[in-house]
């Protein structure tokens, strides 16, 4: 199970300058204006301006400049401390230094300061990630689980929704698996708007994993997640339509799910794990290839079928192999 750091929400950063951007201003001009205004606020002694300037650089991907700003105020600003923890752990603007990243997150989690309170759930999630990966600390799935449960806070929508979704994934792959717990946490995360968990819930309803099988609820979850851009949900929905011989519908959705090959970009846009994005795209590509090969819901085209079979293999060899076996056995 791959994980990513929980980044500081934009809501914590504030607006560096008031008012909507003028339509005729370039992005570079707006950035320069924001930078100028923040420098003036720093000169006036505004205690928040250093962080806002660092956050401006961070959101622009200017990580080295952001690091400099955050370092200046790390002893007085917990938001800067948090960002430094993420940056050192993930190697943003500096060499990866997971031990230092863990140190910063522990500082936030152990602080009694009211100014650190709103960051504790996210810090606990990131520490859980460190223990799960064994990166910066000795690996411990037990400690990762404990920290994620703190971060998830019984499904509190103001807590770390990423931790709630991660617990759903964790209990799905743990040894032994606990699919009832997985279903509970995906439900909590989905209720709090998490797109990855919404797709996972659809699959669990579809196959009766951790919950009684409920095709109506499954299709509802999968459709909504697919509309929101969840490629994993799109792949399973393509399979659902194919198995029920709604071939034209399966083809149309499969084309949509396979039109973008940039898995990393899709994962970033949707905040879904790249592994599951690739699995969904591989499923869609294979079923599209099958339809093209057999002329189901689309005009028969052997060359295009081969293209999509190859794409499925490149996206996820395991998914493609399982589906090819099912095809060989006449199951699809």
mmCIF file of C-alpha atoms in Angstrom:
data_model
loop_
_atom_site.group_PDB
_atom_site.id
_atom_site.type_symbol
_atom_site.label_atom_id
_atom_site.label_comp_id
_atom_site.label_asym_id
_atom_site.label_seq_id
_atom_site.Cartn_x
_atom_site.Cartn_y
_atom_site.Cartn_z
ATOM 1 C CA UNK A 1 0.000 0.000 0.000
ATOM 2 C CA UNK A 2 1.658 3.212 -1.163
ATOM 3 C CA UNK A 3 1.091 6.429 0.744
ATOM 4 C CA UNK A 4 1.676 10.123 0.379
ATOM 5 C CA UNK A 5 2.100 12.900 2.902
ATOM 6 C CA UNK A 6 -0.924 14.904 3.846
ATOM 7 C CA UNK A 7 -0.136 18.434 2.743
ATOM 8 C CA UNK A 8 -1.229 21.525 4.614
ATOM 9 C CA UNK A 9 -4.749 22.439 3.481
ATOM 10 C CA UNK A 10 -5.001 25.632 1.465
ATOM 11 C CA UNK A 11 -7.531 26.897 3.989
ATOM 12 C CA UNK A 12 -4.657 27.255 6.458
ATOM 13 C CA UNK A 13 -2.644 29.478 4.177
ATOM 14 C CA UNK A 14 -5.010 32.433 3.880
ATOM 15 C CA UNK A 15 -5.197 34.757 0.885
ATOM 16 C CA UNK A 16 -1.934 36.633 0.212
ATOM 17 C CA UNK A 17 -3.823 39.537 -1.333
ATOM 18 C CA UNK A 18 -7.495 40.570 -1.430
ATOM 19 C CA UNK A 19 -9.915 40.556 -4.342
ATOM 20 C CA UNK A 20 -10.355 38.370 -7.404
ATOM 21 C CA UNK A 21 -7.597 38.394 -10.039
ATOM 22 C CA UNK A 22 -8.157 40.632 -13.050
ATOM 23 C CA UNK A 23 -8.857 38.594 -16.144
ATOM 24 C CA UNK A 24 -6.249 40.426 -18.191
ATOM 25 C CA UNK A 25 -3.429 39.778 -15.706
ATOM 26 C CA UNK A 26 -0.959 36.991 -16.387
ATOM 27 C CA UNK A 27 -0.189 34.418 -13.750
ATOM 28 C CA UNK A 28 3.383 35.732 -13.510
ATOM 29 C CA UNK A 29 2.119 39.265 -12.914
ATOM 30 C CA UNK A 30 -0.272 38.102 -10.201
ATOM 31 C CA UNK A 31 2.501 36.113 -8.532
ATOM 32 C CA UNK A 32 4.835 39.123 -8.604
ATOM 33 C CA UNK A 33 2.128 41.351 -7.136
ATOM 34 C CA UNK A 34 1.411 38.869 -4.333
ATOM 35 C CA UNK A 35 5.131 38.584 -3.586
ATOM 36 C CA UNK A 36 5.454 42.380 -3.461
ATOM 37 C CA UNK A 37 2.507 42.779 -1.105
ATOM 38 C CA UNK A 38 3.811 40.086 1.232
ATOM 39 C CA UNK A 39 7.272 41.678 1.346
ATOM 40 C CA UNK A 40 5.626 44.944 2.419
ATOM 41 C CA UNK A 41 3.680 43.104 5.130
ATOM 42 C CA UNK A 42 6.908 41.478 6.350
ATOM 43 C CA UNK A 43 8.565 44.900 6.490
ATOM 44 C CA UNK A 44 5.652 46.146 8.625
ATOM 45 C CA UNK A 45 6.190 43.264 11.040
ATOM 46 C CA UNK A 46 3.093 41.229 10.122
ATOM 47 C CA UNK A 47 3.650 37.920 12.008
ATOM 48 C CA UNK A 48 1.712 35.890 9.399
ATOM 49 C CA UNK A 49 3.400 37.306 6.311
ATOM 50 C CA UNK A 50 6.509 35.072 6.413
ATOM 51 C CA UNK A 51 4.358 31.967 6.401
ATOM 52 C CA UNK A 52 2.124 33.291 3.628
ATOM 53 C CA UNK A 53 5.154 34.091 1.513
ATOM 54 C CA UNK A 54 6.540 30.600 2.094
ATOM 55 C CA UNK A 55 3.146 29.091 1.253
ATOM 56 C CA UNK A 56 2.967 31.178 -1.921
ATOM 57 C CA UNK A 57 6.306 29.712 -3.035
ATOM 58 C CA UNK A 58 5.234 26.224 -1.955
ATOM 59 C CA UNK A 59 2.039 26.261 -3.986
ATOM 60 C CA UNK A 60 4.014 27.496 -7.004
ATOM 61 C CA UNK A 61 6.439 24.566 -6.658
ATOM 62 C CA UNK A 62 9.301 26.893 -5.676
ATOM 63 C CA UNK A 63 10.262 24.609 -2.828
ATOM 64 C CA UNK A 64 13.769 25.909 -2.114
ATOM 65 C CA UNK A 65 12.443 29.449 -1.683
ATOM 66 C CA UNK A 66 9.583 28.130 0.456
ATOM 67 C CA UNK A 67 12.028 26.222 2.649
ATOM 68 C CA UNK A 68 13.980 29.424 3.357
ATOM 69 C CA UNK A 69 10.844 31.246 4.474
ATOM 70 C CA UNK A 70 9.618 28.422 6.680
ATOM 71 C CA UNK A 71 13.032 27.963 8.305
ATOM 72 C CA UNK A 72 12.953 31.603 9.452
ATOM 73 C CA UNK A 73 9.829 31.067 11.563
ATOM 74 C CA UNK A 74 9.879 27.361 12.445
ATOM 75 C CA UNK A 75 10.341 28.084 16.168
ATOM 76 C CA UNK A 76 7.296 30.368 16.370
ATOM 77 C CA UNK A 77 4.904 29.124 13.675
ATOM 78 C CA UNK A 78 3.556 25.550 13.835
ATOM 79 C CA UNK A 79 2.245 25.738 10.274
ATOM 80 C CA UNK A 80 5.805 26.374 9.080
ATOM 81 C CA UNK A 81 7.015 23.485 11.235
ATOM 82 C CA UNK A 82 4.443 21.224 9.635
ATOM 83 C CA UNK A 83 5.401 22.230 6.099
ATOM 84 C CA UNK A 84 9.075 21.655 6.884
ATOM 85 C CA UNK A 85 8.198 18.180 8.129
ATOM 86 C CA UNK A 86 6.505 17.321 4.839
ATOM 87 C CA UNK A 87 9.304 18.854 2.787
ATOM 88 C CA UNK A 88 12.105 17.034 4.585
ATOM 89 C CA UNK A 89 10.233 13.732 4.509
ATOM 90 C CA UNK A 90 9.368 13.946 0.817
ATOM 91 C CA UNK A 91 12.506 15.746 -0.341
ATOM 92 C CA UNK A 92 10.836 18.949 -1.522
ATOM 93 C CA UNK A 93 13.376 21.753 -1.904
ATOM 94 C CA UNK A 94 15.950 19.765 0.039
ATOM 95 C CA UNK A 95 17.425 16.291 0.254
ATOM 96 C CA UNK A 96 15.118 13.687 1.720
ATOM 97 C CA UNK A 97 15.670 13.576 5.464
ATOM 98 C CA UNK A 98 12.878 11.378 6.881
ATOM 99 C CA UNK A 99 14.278 11.439 10.409
ATOM 100 C CA UNK A 100 13.997 15.211 10.456
ATOM 101 C CA UNK A 101 10.523 15.060 8.936
ATOM 102 C CA UNK A 102 9.423 12.680 11.692
ATOM 103 C CA UNK A 103 10.955 14.978 14.306
ATOM 104 C CA UNK A 104 8.890 17.939 13.112
ATOM 105 C CA UNK A 105 5.643 15.913 13.044
ATOM 106 C CA UNK A 106 6.280 14.580 16.549
ATOM 107 C CA UNK A 107 6.854 18.142 17.750
ATOM 108 C CA UNK A 108 3.394 19.134 16.518
ATOM 109 C CA UNK A 109 1.655 16.030 17.847
ATOM 110 C CA UNK A 110 3.165 16.400 21.313
ATOM 111 C CA UNK A 111 2.611 20.149 21.624
ATOM 112 C CA UNK A 112 0.097 21.568 24.098
ATOM 113 C CA UNK A 113 -0.119 24.842 22.211
ATOM 114 C CA UNK A 114 -3.575 25.817 20.895
ATOM 115 C CA UNK A 115 -1.787 26.974 17.727
ATOM 116 C CA UNK A 116 -0.803 23.377 16.956
ATOM 117 C CA UNK A 117 -4.225 21.869 17.590
ATOM 118 C CA UNK A 118 -5.574 22.137 14.029
ATOM 119 C CA UNK A 119 -2.468 20.404 12.646
ATOM 120 C CA UNK A 120 -2.421 17.370 14.933
ATOM 121 C CA UNK A 121 -4.680 15.106 12.869
ATOM 122 C CA UNK A 122 -2.606 15.642 9.739
ATOM 123 C CA UNK A 123 0.651 15.222 11.694
ATOM 124 C CA UNK A 124 -0.610 11.937 13.155
ATOM 125 C CA UNK A 125 -1.476 10.725 9.649
ATOM 126 C CA UNK A 126 2.013 11.550 8.370
ATOM 127 C CA UNK A 127 3.673 9.885 11.352
ATOM 128 C CA UNK A 128 1.548 6.810 10.705
ATOM 129 C CA UNK A 129 2.800 6.847 7.142
ATOM 130 C CA UNK A 130 6.406 6.986 8.397
ATOM 131 C CA UNK A 131 5.900 3.975 10.660
ATOM 132 C CA UNK A 132 4.080 2.029 7.947
ATOM 133 C CA UNK A 133 6.899 2.642 5.474
ATOM 134 C CA UNK A 134 9.685 2.292 8.043
ATOM 135 C CA UNK A 135 11.174 5.485 6.681
ATOM 136 C CA UNK A 136 12.702 7.719 9.327
ATOM 137 C CA UNK A 137 11.652 5.312 12.091
ATOM 138 C CA UNK A 138 11.646 1.559 12.649
ATOM 139 C CA UNK A 139 8.757 0.022 10.704
ATOM 140 C CA UNK A 140 5.716 -0.833 12.806
ATOM 141 C CA UNK A 141 2.291 -1.484 11.317
ATOM 142 C CA UNK A 142 0.868 -1.526 14.850
ATOM 143 C CA UNK A 143 2.139 2.011 15.509
ATOM 144 C CA UNK A 144 0.958 3.118 12.066
ATOM 145 C CA UNK A 145 -2.521 1.803 12.814
ATOM 146 C CA UNK A 146 -2.560 3.504 16.248
ATOM 147 C CA UNK A 147 -1.561 6.863 14.773
ATOM 148 C CA UNK A 148 -4.025 6.619 11.885
ATOM 149 C CA UNK A 149 -6.819 5.896 14.347
ATOM 150 C CA UNK A 150 -5.858 9.061 16.233
ATOM 151 C CA UNK A 151 -5.797 10.999 12.966
ATOM 152 C CA UNK A 152 -9.150 9.580 11.821
ATOM 153 C CA UNK A 153 -10.818 10.505 15.130
ATOM 154 C CA UNK A 154 -13.824 8.192 14.811
ATOM 155 C CA UNK A 155 -14.764 9.628 11.420
ATOM 156 C CA UNK A 156 -14.813 13.269 12.524
ATOM 157 C CA UNK A 157 -15.112 15.301 9.282
ATOM 158 C CA UNK A 158 -12.713 17.882 10.725
ATOM 159 C CA UNK A 159 -10.057 15.216 11.321
ATOM 160 C CA UNK A 160 -7.803 13.650 8.684
ATOM 161 C CA UNK A 161 -10.105 12.250 6.009
ATOM 162 C CA UNK A 162 -6.978 10.894 4.326
ATOM 163 C CA UNK A 163 -6.332 8.811 7.468
ATOM 164 C CA UNK A 164 -9.895 7.485 7.343
ATOM 165 C CA UNK A 165 -9.470 6.397 3.731
ATOM 166 C CA UNK A 166 -6.026 4.971 4.467
ATOM 167 C CA UNK A 167 -7.467 2.845 7.275
ATOM 168 C CA UNK A 168 -9.960 1.470 4.771
ATOM 169 C CA UNK A 169 -7.097 0.463 2.496
ATOM 170 C CA UNK A 170 -5.006 -0.780 5.426
ATOM 171 C CA UNK A 171 -7.662 -3.193 6.697
ATOM 172 C CA UNK A 172 -8.214 -4.402 3.115
ATOM 173 C CA UNK A 173 -4.582 -5.534 2.756
ATOM 174 C CA UNK A 174 -3.613 -6.323 6.364
ATOM 175 C CA UNK A 175 -2.841 -9.884 7.437
ATOM 176 C CA UNK A 176 -5.362 -11.061 8.361
ATOM 177 C CA UNK A 177 -7.740 -8.777 6.471
ATOM 178 C CA UNK A 178 -10.593 -7.141 8.340
ATOM 179 C CA UNK A 179 -13.059 -6.181 5.617
ATOM 180 C CA UNK A 180 -15.741 -5.043 8.065
ATOM 181 C CA UNK A 181 -13.334 -2.446 9.461
ATOM 182 C CA UNK A 182 -12.258 -1.588 5.927
ATOM 183 C CA UNK A 183 -15.881 -0.982 4.970
ATOM 184 C CA UNK A 184 -16.492 1.137 8.083
ATOM 185 C CA UNK A 185 -13.556 3.444 7.409
ATOM 186 C CA UNK A 186 -14.219 3.761 3.691
ATOM 187 C CA UNK A 187 -17.805 4.682 4.609
ATOM 188 C CA UNK A 188 -16.597 7.381 7.004
ATOM 189 C CA UNK A 189 -14.133 8.783 4.476
ATOM 190 C CA UNK A 190 -16.686 8.656 1.656
ATOM 191 C CA UNK A 191 -19.211 10.488 3.822
ATOM 192 C CA UNK A 192 -16.567 13.168 4.324
ATOM 193 C CA UNK A 193 -16.034 13.550 0.577
ATOM 194 C CA UNK A 194 -13.096 11.231 -0.107
ATOM 195 C CA UNK A 195 -13.138 10.144 -3.756
ATOM 196 C CA UNK A 196 -10.874 7.119 -3.378
ATOM 197 C CA UNK A 197 -13.069 5.634 -0.665
ATOM 198 C CA UNK A 198 -16.201 6.246 -2.697
ATOM 199 C CA UNK A 199 -14.799 4.012 -5.450
ATOM 200 C CA UNK A 200 -13.663 1.410 -2.932
ATOM 201 C CA UNK A 201 -17.125 1.317 -1.347
ATOM 202 C CA UNK A 202 -18.680 0.678 -4.731
ATOM 203 C CA UNK A 203 -16.424 -2.336 -5.283
ATOM 204 C CA UNK A 204 -17.118 -3.661 -1.782
ATOM 205 C CA UNK A 205 -20.887 -3.400 -2.283
ATOM 206 C CA UNK A 206 -20.556 -5.020 -5.703
ATOM 207 C CA UNK A 207 -18.728 -8.091 -4.409
ATOM 208 C CA UNK A 208 -20.140 -8.257 -0.870
ATOM 209 C CA UNK A 209 -16.814 -7.515 0.829
ATOM 210 C CA UNK A 210 -17.261 -6.500 4.467
ATOM 211 C CA UNK A 211 -20.945 -5.837 3.803
ATOM 212 C CA UNK A 212 -23.926 -7.639 2.278
ATOM 213 C CA UNK A 213 -23.848 -7.534 -1.504
ATOM 214 C CA UNK A 214 -25.925 -4.636 -2.786
ATOM 215 C CA UNK A 215 -25.761 -4.055 -6.523
ATOM 216 C CA UNK A 216 -27.918 -0.929 -6.441
ATOM 217 C CA UNK A 217 -25.682 0.752 -3.833
ATOM 218 C CA UNK A 218 -22.582 -0.467 -5.690
ATOM 219 C CA UNK A 219 -23.616 1.047 -9.010
ATOM 220 C CA UNK A 220 -24.641 4.295 -7.316
ATOM 221 C CA UNK A 221 -21.224 4.613 -5.623
ATOM 222 C CA UNK A 222 -19.315 3.631 -8.739
ATOM 223 C CA UNK A 223 -21.244 5.997 -11.001
ATOM 224 C CA UNK A 224 -20.776 8.958 -8.689
ATOM 225 C CA UNK A 225 -17.080 8.201 -8.193
ATOM 226 C CA UNK A 226 -16.606 7.676 -11.926
ATOM 227 C CA UNK A 227 -18.250 11.024 -12.689
ATOM 228 C CA UNK A 228 -15.850 12.666 -10.224
ATOM 229 C CA UNK A 229 -12.885 11.178 -12.085
ATOM 230 C CA UNK A 230 -12.085 8.035 -10.072
ATOM 231 C CA UNK A 231 -10.444 5.787 -12.687
ATOM 232 C CA UNK A 232 -10.611 2.711 -10.443
ATOM 233 C CA UNK A 233 -14.388 3.164 -10.222
ATOM 234 C CA UNK A 234 -14.559 3.693 -13.981
ATOM 235 C CA UNK A 235 -12.747 0.392 -14.606
ATOM 236 C CA UNK A 236 -15.089 -1.566 -12.349
ATOM 237 C CA UNK A 237 -18.119 0.129 -13.875
ATOM 238 C CA UNK A 238 -16.889 -0.860 -17.355
ATOM 239 C CA UNK A 239 -16.642 -4.453 -16.114
ATOM 240 C CA UNK A 240 -20.153 -4.248 -14.632
ATOM 241 C CA UNK A 241 -21.648 -2.984 -17.905
ATOM 242 C CA UNK A 242 -19.726 -5.577 -19.945
ATOM 243 C CA UNK A 243 -20.862 -8.475 -17.780
ATOM 244 C CA UNK A 244 -24.465 -7.365 -18.162
ATOM 245 C CA UNK A 245 -23.996 -7.069 -21.949
ATOM 246 C CA UNK A 246 -24.430 -3.307 -22.017
ATOM 247 C CA UNK A 247 -21.571 -3.255 -24.482
ATOM 248 C CA UNK A 248 -22.094 0.202 -26.005
ATOM 249 C CA UNK A 249 -22.169 1.772 -22.545
ATOM 250 C CA UNK A 250 -19.061 -0.182 -21.527
ATOM 251 C CA UNK A 251 -17.212 0.949 -24.666
ATOM 252 C CA UNK A 252 -18.096 4.620 -24.168
ATOM 253 C CA UNK A 253 -16.943 4.621 -20.542
ATOM 254 C CA UNK A 254 -13.810 2.585 -21.334
ATOM 255 C CA UNK A 255 -12.758 5.133 -23.951
ATOM 256 C CA UNK A 256 -13.144 7.894 -21.396
ATOM 257 C CA UNK A 257 -11.174 5.963 -18.762
ATOM 258 C CA UNK A 258 -8.252 5.259 -21.136
ATOM 259 C CA UNK A 259 -7.930 8.555 -22.978
ATOM 260 C CA UNK A 260 -5.327 9.953 -20.539
ATOM 261 C CA UNK A 261 -2.132 7.905 -20.127
ATOM 262 C CA UNK A 262 -0.595 10.139 -17.459
ATOM 263 C CA UNK A 263 -1.310 8.053 -14.356
ATOM 264 C CA UNK A 264 0.725 10.311 -12.061
ATOM 265 C CA UNK A 265 -1.179 13.403 -13.163
ATOM 266 C CA UNK A 266 -4.570 11.681 -12.781
ATOM 267 C CA UNK A 267 -3.560 10.523 -9.302
ATOM 268 C CA UNK A 268 -2.578 14.059 -8.332
ATOM 269 C CA UNK A 269 -5.748 15.647 -9.722
ATOM 270 C CA UNK A 270 -8.081 13.152 -8.023
ATOM 271 C CA UNK A 271 -5.943 12.543 -4.906
ATOM 272 C CA UNK A 272 -6.177 8.801 -5.586
ATOM 273 C CA UNK A 273 -3.277 6.367 -5.298
ATOM 274 C CA UNK A 274 -1.478 5.813 -8.625
ATOM 275 C CA UNK A 275 -1.626 2.014 -8.193
ATOM 276 C CA UNK A 276 -5.427 2.043 -8.171
ATOM 277 C CA UNK A 277 -5.633 4.587 -10.987
ATOM 278 C CA UNK A 278 -3.515 2.216 -13.099
ATOM 279 C CA UNK A 279 -5.637 -0.803 -12.132
ATOM 280 C CA UNK A 280 -8.832 0.930 -13.178
ATOM 281 C CA UNK A 281 -7.346 2.108 -16.463
ATOM 282 C CA UNK A 282 -6.007 -1.404 -17.161
ATOM 283 C CA UNK A 283 -9.456 -2.925 -16.591
ATOM 284 C CA UNK A 284 -11.064 -0.387 -18.914
ATOM 285 C CA UNK A 285 -8.402 -0.937 -21.594
ATOM 286 C CA UNK A 286 -8.790 -4.724 -21.492
ATOM 287 C CA UNK A 287 -12.581 -4.676 -21.792
ATOM 288 C CA UNK A 288 -12.364 -2.100 -24.573
ATOM 289 C CA UNK A 289 -9.927 -4.407 -26.376
ATOM 290 C CA UNK A 290 -12.296 -7.343 -25.885
ATOM 291 C CA UNK A 291 -15.198 -5.371 -27.352
ATOM 292 C CA UNK A 292 -13.076 -4.292 -30.327
ATOM 293 C CA UNK A 293 -11.882 -7.851 -30.902
ATOM 294 C CA UNK A 294 -15.383 -9.342 -30.830
ATOM 295 C CA UNK A 295 -17.321 -6.403 -32.234
ATOM 296 C CA UNK A 296 -19.389 -5.928 -29.094
ATOM 297 C CA UNK A 297 -20.904 -2.444 -28.862
ATOM 298 C CA UNK A 298 -18.413 -1.166 -31.423
ATOM 299 C CA UNK A 299 -17.241 -2.009 -34.913
ATOM 300 C CA UNK A 300 -14.773 -4.897 -34.928
ATOM 301 C CA UNK A 301 -11.173 -3.680 -35.210
ATOM 302 C CA UNK A 302 -8.369 -6.179 -34.546
ATOM 303 C CA UNK A 303 -5.558 -3.613 -34.779
ATOM 304 C CA UNK A 304 -7.235 -1.348 -32.219
ATOM 305 C CA UNK A 305 -7.938 -4.371 -30.020
ATOM 306 C CA UNK A 306 -4.245 -5.278 -29.957
ATOM 307 C CA UNK A 307 -3.391 -1.678 -29.084
ATOM 308 C CA UNK A 308 -5.660 -1.714 -26.040
ATOM 309 C CA UNK A 309 -4.559 -5.189 -24.934
ATOM 310 C CA UNK A 310 -0.988 -3.879 -24.941
ATOM 311 C CA UNK A 311 -2.035 -0.783 -23.031
ATOM 312 C CA UNK A 312 -3.698 -2.932 -20.360
ATOM 313 C CA UNK A 313 -0.498 -4.971 -19.955
ATOM 314 C CA UNK A 314 1.610 -1.835 -19.603
ATOM 315 C CA UNK A 315 -0.737 -0.245 -17.075
ATOM 316 C CA UNK A 316 -1.033 -3.270 -14.769
ATOM 317 C CA UNK A 317 0.354 -6.660 -15.887
ATOM 318 C CA UNK A 318 -1.391 -8.472 -13.031
ATOM 319 C CA UNK A 319 -4.842 -7.131 -13.915
ATOM 320 C CA UNK A 320 -4.293 -7.870 -17.609
ATOM 321 C CA UNK A 321 -3.098 -11.417 -16.857
ATOM 322 C CA UNK A 322 -6.121 -12.197 -14.655
ATOM 323 C CA UNK A 323 -8.549 -10.884 -17.254
ATOM 324 C CA UNK A 324 -6.804 -12.741 -20.061
ATOM 325 C CA UNK A 325 -7.140 -15.971 -18.090
ATOM 326 C CA UNK A 326 -10.842 -15.269 -17.577
ATOM 327 C CA UNK A 327 -11.208 -14.643 -21.324
ATOM 328 C CA UNK A 328 -9.365 -17.884 -22.155
ATOM 329 C CA UNK A 329 -11.763 -19.762 -19.872
ATOM 330 C CA UNK A 330 -14.743 -18.179 -21.593
ATOM 331 C CA UNK A 331 -15.825 -16.203 -18.553
ATOM 332 C CA UNK A 332 -15.765 -12.827 -20.316
#
